[in-house]
Tab-separated table of C-alpha atoms in Angstrom:
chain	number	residue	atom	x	y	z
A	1	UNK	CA	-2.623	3.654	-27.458
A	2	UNK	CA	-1.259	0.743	-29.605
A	3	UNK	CA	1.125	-0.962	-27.082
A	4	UNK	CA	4.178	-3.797	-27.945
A	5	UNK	CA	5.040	-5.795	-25.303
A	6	UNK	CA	7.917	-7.760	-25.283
A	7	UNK	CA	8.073	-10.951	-23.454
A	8	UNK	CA	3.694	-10.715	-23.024
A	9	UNK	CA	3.919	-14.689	-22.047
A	10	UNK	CA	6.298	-14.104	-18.777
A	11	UNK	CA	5.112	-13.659	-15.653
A	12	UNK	CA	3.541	-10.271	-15.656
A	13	UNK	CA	2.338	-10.645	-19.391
A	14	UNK	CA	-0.591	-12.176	-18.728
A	15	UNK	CA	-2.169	-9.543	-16.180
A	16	UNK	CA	-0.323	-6.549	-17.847
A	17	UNK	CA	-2.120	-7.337	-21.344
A	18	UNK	CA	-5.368	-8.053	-19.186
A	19	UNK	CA	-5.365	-4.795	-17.222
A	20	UNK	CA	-4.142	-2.640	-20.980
A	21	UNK	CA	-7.053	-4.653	-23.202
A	22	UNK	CA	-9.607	-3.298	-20.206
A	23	UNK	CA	-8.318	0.102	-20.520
A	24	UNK	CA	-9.259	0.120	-24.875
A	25	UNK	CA	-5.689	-0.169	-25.315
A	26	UNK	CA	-4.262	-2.468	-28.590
A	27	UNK	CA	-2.042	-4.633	-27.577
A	28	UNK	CA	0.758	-6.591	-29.546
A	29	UNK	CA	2.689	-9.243	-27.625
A	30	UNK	CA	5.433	-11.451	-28.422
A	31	UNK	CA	6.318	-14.816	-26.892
A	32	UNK	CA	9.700	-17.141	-28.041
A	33	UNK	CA	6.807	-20.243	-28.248
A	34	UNK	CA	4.101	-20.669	-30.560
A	35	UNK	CA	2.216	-22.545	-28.319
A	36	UNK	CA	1.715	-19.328	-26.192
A	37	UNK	CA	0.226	-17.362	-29.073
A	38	UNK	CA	-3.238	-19.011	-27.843
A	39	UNK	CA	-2.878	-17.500	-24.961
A	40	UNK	CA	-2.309	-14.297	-25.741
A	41	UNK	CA	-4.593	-13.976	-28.562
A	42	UNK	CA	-7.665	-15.047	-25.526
A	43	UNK	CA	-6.265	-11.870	-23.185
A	44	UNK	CA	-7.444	-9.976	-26.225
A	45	UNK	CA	-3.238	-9.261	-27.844
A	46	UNK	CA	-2.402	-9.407	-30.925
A	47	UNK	CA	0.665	-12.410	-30.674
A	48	UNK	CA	3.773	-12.345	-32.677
A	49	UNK	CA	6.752	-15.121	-32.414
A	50	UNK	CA	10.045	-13.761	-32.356
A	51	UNK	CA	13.604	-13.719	-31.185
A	52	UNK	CA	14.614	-10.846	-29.238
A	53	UNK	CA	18.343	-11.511	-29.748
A	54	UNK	CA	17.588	-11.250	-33.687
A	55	UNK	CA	17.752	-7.607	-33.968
A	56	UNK	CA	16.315	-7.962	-37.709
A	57	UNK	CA	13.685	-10.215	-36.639
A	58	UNK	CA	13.108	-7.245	-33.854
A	59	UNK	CA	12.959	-4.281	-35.908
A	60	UNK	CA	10.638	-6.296	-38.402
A	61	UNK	CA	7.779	-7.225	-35.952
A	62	UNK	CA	8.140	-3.716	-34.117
A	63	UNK	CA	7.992	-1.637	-37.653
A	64	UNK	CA	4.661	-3.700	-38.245
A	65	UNK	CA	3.064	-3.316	-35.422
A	66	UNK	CA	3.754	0.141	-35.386
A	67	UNK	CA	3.550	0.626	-31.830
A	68	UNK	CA	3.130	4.373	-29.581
A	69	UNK	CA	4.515	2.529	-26.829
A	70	UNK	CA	7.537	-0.055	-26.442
A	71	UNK	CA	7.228	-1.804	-23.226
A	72	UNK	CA	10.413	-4.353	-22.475
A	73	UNK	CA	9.455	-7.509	-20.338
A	74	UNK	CA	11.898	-9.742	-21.419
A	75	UNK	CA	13.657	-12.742	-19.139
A	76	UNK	CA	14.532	-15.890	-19.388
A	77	UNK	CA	13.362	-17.076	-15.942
A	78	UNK	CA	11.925	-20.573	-15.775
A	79	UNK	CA	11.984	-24.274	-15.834
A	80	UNK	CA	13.656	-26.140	-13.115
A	81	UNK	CA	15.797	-24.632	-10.480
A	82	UNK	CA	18.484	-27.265	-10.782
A	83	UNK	CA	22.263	-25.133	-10.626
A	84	UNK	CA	22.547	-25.947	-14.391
A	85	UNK	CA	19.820	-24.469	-15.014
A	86	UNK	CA	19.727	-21.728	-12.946
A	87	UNK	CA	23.290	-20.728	-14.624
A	88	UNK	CA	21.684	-21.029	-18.172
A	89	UNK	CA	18.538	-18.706	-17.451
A	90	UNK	CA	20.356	-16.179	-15.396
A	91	UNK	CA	22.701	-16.392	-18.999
A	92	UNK	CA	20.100	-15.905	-21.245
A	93	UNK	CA	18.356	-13.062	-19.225
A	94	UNK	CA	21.781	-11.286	-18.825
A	95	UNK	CA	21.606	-10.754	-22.721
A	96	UNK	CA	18.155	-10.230	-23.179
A	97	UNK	CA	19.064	-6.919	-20.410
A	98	UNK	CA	21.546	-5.860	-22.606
A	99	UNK	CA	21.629	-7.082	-26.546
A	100	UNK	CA	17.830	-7.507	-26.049
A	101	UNK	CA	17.463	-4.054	-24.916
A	102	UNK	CA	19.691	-2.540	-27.825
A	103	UNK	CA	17.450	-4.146	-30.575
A	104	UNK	CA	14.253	-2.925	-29.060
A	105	UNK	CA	15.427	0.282	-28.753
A	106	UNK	CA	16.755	0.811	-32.131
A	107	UNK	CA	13.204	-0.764	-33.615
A	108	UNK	CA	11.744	1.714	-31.221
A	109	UNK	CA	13.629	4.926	-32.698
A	110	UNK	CA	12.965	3.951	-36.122
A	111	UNK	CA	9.369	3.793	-35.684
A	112	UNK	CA	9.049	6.938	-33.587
A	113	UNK	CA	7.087	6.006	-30.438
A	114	UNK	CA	6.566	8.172	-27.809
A	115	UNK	CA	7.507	5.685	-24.506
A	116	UNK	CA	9.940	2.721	-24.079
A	117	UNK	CA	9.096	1.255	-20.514
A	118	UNK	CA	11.571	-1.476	-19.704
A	119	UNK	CA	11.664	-4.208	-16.531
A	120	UNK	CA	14.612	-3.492	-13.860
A	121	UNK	CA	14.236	-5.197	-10.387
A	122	UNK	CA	15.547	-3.931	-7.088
A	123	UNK	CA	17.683	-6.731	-6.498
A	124	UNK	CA	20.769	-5.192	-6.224
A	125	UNK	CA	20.316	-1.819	-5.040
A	126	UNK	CA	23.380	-0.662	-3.153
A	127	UNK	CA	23.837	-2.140	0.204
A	128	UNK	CA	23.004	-0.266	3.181
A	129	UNK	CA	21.494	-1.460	6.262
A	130	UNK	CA	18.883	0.127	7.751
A	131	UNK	CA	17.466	2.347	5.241
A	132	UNK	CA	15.200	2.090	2.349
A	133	UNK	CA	16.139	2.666	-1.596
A	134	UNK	CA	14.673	5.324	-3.130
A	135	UNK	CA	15.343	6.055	-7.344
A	136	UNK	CA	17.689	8.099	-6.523
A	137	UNK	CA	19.933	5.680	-4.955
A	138	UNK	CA	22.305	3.482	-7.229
A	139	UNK	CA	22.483	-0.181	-8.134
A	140	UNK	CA	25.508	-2.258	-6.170
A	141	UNK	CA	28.621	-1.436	-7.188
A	142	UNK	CA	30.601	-3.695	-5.396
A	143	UNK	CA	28.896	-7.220	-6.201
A	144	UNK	CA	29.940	-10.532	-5.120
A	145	UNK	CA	32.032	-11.649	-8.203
A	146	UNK	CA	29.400	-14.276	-9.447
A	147	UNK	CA	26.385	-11.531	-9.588
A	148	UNK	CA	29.001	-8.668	-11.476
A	149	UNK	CA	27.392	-9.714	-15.028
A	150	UNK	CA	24.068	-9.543	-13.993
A	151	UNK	CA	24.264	-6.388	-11.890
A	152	UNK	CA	26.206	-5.080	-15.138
A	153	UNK	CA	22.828	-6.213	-17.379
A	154	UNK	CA	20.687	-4.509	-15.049
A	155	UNK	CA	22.887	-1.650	-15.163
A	156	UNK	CA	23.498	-1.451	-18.823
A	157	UNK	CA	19.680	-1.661	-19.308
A	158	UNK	CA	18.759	1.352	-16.627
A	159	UNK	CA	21.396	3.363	-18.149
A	160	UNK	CA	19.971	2.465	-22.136
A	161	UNK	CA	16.199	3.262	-21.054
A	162	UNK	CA	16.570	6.242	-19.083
A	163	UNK	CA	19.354	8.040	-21.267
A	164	UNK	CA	17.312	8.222	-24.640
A	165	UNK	CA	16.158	11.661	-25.869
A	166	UNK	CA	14.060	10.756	-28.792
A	167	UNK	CA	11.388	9.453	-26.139
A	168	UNK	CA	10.195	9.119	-22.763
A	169	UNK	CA	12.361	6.291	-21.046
A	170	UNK	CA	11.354	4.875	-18.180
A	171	UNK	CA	12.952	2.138	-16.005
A	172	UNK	CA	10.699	-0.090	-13.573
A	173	UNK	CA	12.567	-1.625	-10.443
A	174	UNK	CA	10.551	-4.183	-9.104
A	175	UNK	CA	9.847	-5.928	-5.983
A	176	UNK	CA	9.765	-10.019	-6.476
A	177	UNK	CA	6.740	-10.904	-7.991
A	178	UNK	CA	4.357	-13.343	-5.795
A	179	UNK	CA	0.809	-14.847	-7.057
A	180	UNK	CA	-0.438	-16.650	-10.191
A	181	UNK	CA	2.109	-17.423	-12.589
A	182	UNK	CA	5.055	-16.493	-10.641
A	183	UNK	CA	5.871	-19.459	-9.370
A	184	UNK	CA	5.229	-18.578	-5.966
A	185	UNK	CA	1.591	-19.511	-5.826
A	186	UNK	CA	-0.842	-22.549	-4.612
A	187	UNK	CA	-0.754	-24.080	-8.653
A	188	UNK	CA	0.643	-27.655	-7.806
A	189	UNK	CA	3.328	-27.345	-10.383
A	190	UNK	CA	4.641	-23.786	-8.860
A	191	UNK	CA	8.381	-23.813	-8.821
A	192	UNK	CA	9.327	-22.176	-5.914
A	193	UNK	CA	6.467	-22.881	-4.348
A	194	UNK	CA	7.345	-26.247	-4.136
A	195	UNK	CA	10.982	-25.741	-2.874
A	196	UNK	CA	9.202	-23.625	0.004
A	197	UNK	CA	7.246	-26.945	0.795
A	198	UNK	CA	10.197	-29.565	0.056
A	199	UNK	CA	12.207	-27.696	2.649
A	200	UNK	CA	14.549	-26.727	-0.300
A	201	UNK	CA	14.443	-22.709	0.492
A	202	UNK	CA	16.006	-21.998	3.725
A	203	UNK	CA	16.601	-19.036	5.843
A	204	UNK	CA	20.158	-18.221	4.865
A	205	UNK	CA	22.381	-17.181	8.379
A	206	UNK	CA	20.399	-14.806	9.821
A	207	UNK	CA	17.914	-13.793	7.103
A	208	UNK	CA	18.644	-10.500	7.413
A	209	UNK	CA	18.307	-9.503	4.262
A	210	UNK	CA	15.023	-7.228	3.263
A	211	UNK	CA	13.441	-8.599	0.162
A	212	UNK	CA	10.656	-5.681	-1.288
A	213	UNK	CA	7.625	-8.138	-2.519
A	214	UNK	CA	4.822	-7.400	-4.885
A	215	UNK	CA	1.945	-9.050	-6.058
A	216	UNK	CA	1.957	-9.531	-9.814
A	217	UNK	CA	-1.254	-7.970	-10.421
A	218	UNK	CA	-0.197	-4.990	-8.379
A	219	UNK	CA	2.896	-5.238	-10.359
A	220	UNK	CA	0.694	-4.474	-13.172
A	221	UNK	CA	-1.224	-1.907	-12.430
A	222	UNK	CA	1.871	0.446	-11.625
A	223	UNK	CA	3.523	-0.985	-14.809
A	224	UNK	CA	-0.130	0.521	-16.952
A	225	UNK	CA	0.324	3.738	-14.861
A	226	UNK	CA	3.482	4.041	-15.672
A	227	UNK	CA	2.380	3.377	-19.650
A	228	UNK	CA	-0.262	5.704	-19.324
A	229	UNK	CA	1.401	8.490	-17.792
A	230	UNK	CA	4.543	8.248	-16.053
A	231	UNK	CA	7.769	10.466	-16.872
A	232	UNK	CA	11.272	9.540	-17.976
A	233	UNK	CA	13.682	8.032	-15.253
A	234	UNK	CA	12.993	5.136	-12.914
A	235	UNK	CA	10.422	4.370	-10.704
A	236	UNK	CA	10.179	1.853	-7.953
A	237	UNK	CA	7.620	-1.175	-7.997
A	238	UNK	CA	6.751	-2.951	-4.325
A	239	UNK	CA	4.494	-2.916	-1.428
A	240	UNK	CA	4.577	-0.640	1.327
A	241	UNK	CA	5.870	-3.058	3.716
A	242	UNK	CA	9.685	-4.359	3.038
A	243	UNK	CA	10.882	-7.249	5.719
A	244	UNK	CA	13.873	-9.437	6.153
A	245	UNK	CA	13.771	-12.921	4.752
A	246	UNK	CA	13.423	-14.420	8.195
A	247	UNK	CA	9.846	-12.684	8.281
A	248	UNK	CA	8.276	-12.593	5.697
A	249	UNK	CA	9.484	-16.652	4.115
A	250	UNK	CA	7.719	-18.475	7.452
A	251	UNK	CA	4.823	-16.874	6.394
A	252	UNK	CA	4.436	-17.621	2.823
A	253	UNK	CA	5.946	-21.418	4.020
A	254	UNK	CA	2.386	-21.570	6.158
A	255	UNK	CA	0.145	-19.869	3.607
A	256	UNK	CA	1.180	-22.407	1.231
A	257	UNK	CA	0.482	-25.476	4.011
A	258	UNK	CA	4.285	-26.348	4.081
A	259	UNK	CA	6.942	-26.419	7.531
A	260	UNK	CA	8.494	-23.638	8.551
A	261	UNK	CA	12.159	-22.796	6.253
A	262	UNK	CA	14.835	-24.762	7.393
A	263	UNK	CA	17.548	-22.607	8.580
A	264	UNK	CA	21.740	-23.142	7.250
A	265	UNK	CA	24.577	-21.338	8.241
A	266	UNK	CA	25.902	-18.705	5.417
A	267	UNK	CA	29.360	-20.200	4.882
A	268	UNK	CA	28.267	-23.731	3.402
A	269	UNK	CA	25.546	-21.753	1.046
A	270	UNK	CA	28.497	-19.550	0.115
A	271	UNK	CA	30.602	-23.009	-1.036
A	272	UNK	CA	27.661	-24.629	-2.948
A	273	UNK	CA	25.656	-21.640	-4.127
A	274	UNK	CA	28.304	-18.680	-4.327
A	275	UNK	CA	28.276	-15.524	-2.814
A	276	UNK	CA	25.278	-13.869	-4.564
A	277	UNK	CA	23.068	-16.165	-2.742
A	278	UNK	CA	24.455	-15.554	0.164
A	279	UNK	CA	24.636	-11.288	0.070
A	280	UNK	CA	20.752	-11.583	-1.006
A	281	UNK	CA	19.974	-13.724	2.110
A	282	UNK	CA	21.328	-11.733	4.531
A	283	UNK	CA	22.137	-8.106	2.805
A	284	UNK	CA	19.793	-7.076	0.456
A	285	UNK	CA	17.805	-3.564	0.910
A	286	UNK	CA	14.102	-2.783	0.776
A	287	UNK	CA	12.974	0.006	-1.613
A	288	UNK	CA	10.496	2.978	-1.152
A	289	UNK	CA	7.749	2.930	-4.017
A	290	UNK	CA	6.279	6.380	-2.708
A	291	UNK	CA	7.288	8.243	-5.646
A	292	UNK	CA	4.901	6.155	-7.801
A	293	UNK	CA	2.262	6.594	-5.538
A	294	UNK	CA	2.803	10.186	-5.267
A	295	UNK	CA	3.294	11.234	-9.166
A	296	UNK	CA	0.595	8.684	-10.341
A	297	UNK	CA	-1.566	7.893	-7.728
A	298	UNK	CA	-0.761	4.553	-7.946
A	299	UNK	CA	-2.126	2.654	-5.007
A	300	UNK	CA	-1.230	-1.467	-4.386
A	301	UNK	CA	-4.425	-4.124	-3.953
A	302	UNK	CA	-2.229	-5.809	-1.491
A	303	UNK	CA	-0.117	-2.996	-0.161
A	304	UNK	CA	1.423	-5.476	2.494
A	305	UNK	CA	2.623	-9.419	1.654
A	306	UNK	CA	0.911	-10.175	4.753
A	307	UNK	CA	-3.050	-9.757	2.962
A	308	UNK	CA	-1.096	-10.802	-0.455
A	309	UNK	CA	-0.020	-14.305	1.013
A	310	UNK	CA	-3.342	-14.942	2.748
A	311	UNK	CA	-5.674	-14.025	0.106
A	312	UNK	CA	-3.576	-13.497	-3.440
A	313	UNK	CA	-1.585	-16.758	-4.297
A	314	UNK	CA	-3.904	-18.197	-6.124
């Protein structure tokens, strides 16, 4: 199939266009950077430049490349994790969920394809202790008032994907991505890798809180299945073994040579940080990928973060 990919220089581009180009797919990826064209053109895409917020800039590049298959990775996630910063990408990636997902989509219906596969996470499914998310479960609707626009971007974009008729639309909820080019990883410049070993990413009260990982090449591989032959709705992206923060982050601190987390009470992370922070630390819910393995056969490298931290961050 001929394939766009929007956003083919972030984190899951680079292993996403890898695993399509080895399947005898053609690929076209954008990046916001011309200096990342390089890249992609070595992976074996074809790179365009473009703004995703330009929605005739969009429809242009899609209604060249003439794609079978729209597939949304866009985010604005990167740089340093000062607050500033922080505020500005989680900005930027609110839009790109919701104005960036318009534009795509109308490109997408004016050059017919068949599949618009677009990137959700599992961030915010609705709390519940104790029990596992499936895709039938919804996102939170009760956020902590400085995560409402972003759970409303996620929303808006699930909502978009899933609810078009003119093609097969299919929303991905991921776990967090871990390994090369994620930024949790053994490269020396690795963001949050380096937090981890600065001491800088605690254990928030009680680290209760069960973060689903997955390893960005696993990441991948459901993301082609889902390409290849998934149908419309949502399906859930993560390893088969979901574990509060207070596991699984004293692990990944010693697979990446650092101290174990440092460990702060909840209220004076609520003060600096915000609330957000704070319900991810010690609230957030694993999610059940079984349906993906089930309908596609879809079946992780590293199907627990235990193998994935000792053998896959680098």
């Amino acid at each position: 199939m001929r394939i766009f990919i929007a956003g083919a220089s972030g984190a899951i581009g680079g292993p996403l266009v890898s695993q399509l180009v080895a399947r005898g797919h053609e690929v076209v990826g954008t990046t916001r950077s011309a200096a990342k064209t390089g890249a992609l053109r070595a992976l074996g895409a074809e790179p365009v430049v473009v703004d995703a917020l330009d929605p005739d800039s969009v429809a242009d590049v899609v209604a060249k490349a003439e794609p079978e298959v729209i597939v949304h990775q866009l985010t604005a996630l990167g740089g340093p994790p000062d607050f500033r910063n922080v505020k500005r990408m989680a900005a930027a990636t609110n839009r790109l969920r919701t104005e960036g997902t318009d534009h795509l989509l109308a490109a997408g219906r004016a050059v017919g394809v068949r599949r618009f596969v677009a990137q959700s996470n599992s961030s915010w499914m609705e709390r519940a202790p104790g029990s596992l998310a499936d895709e039938d479960d919804r996102i939170e609707p009760n956020p902590p008032a400085d995560a409402k626009e972003a759970v409303a971007a996620l929303r808006h974009l699930e909502e978009a994907v899933t609810g078009i008729t003119w093609a097969d639309g299919i929303a991905l909820r991921y776990g967090g991505f871990y390994g090369p080019g994620t930024g949790i990883e053994t490269a020396p410049d690795a963001v949050m890798a380096g937090l981890i070993r600065k001491r800088r990413f605690p254990i928030v009260g009680g680290g209760t809180g069960v973060w689903p990982l997955v390893h960005i090449t696993d990441a991948a591989s459901a993301t082609v299945a889902v390409i290849e032959r998934g149908k419309p709705g949502i399906y859930h992206v993560a390893d088969d073994d979901p574990a509060p923060v207070h596991v699984w982050l004293p692990v990944l601190a010693a697979a990446l040579g650092a101290k174990p987390p440092r460990r702060i009470p909840a209220w004076p992370v609520r003060l600096l940080a915000g609330g957000a922070a704070v319900d991810m630390m010690t609230r957030a819910r694993g999610i059940s990928s079984e349906k993906i393995k089930r309908e596609l056969g879809w079946t992780p490298r590293y199907p627990s973060w235990r193998t994935g931290f000792a053998e896959g961050l680098s």
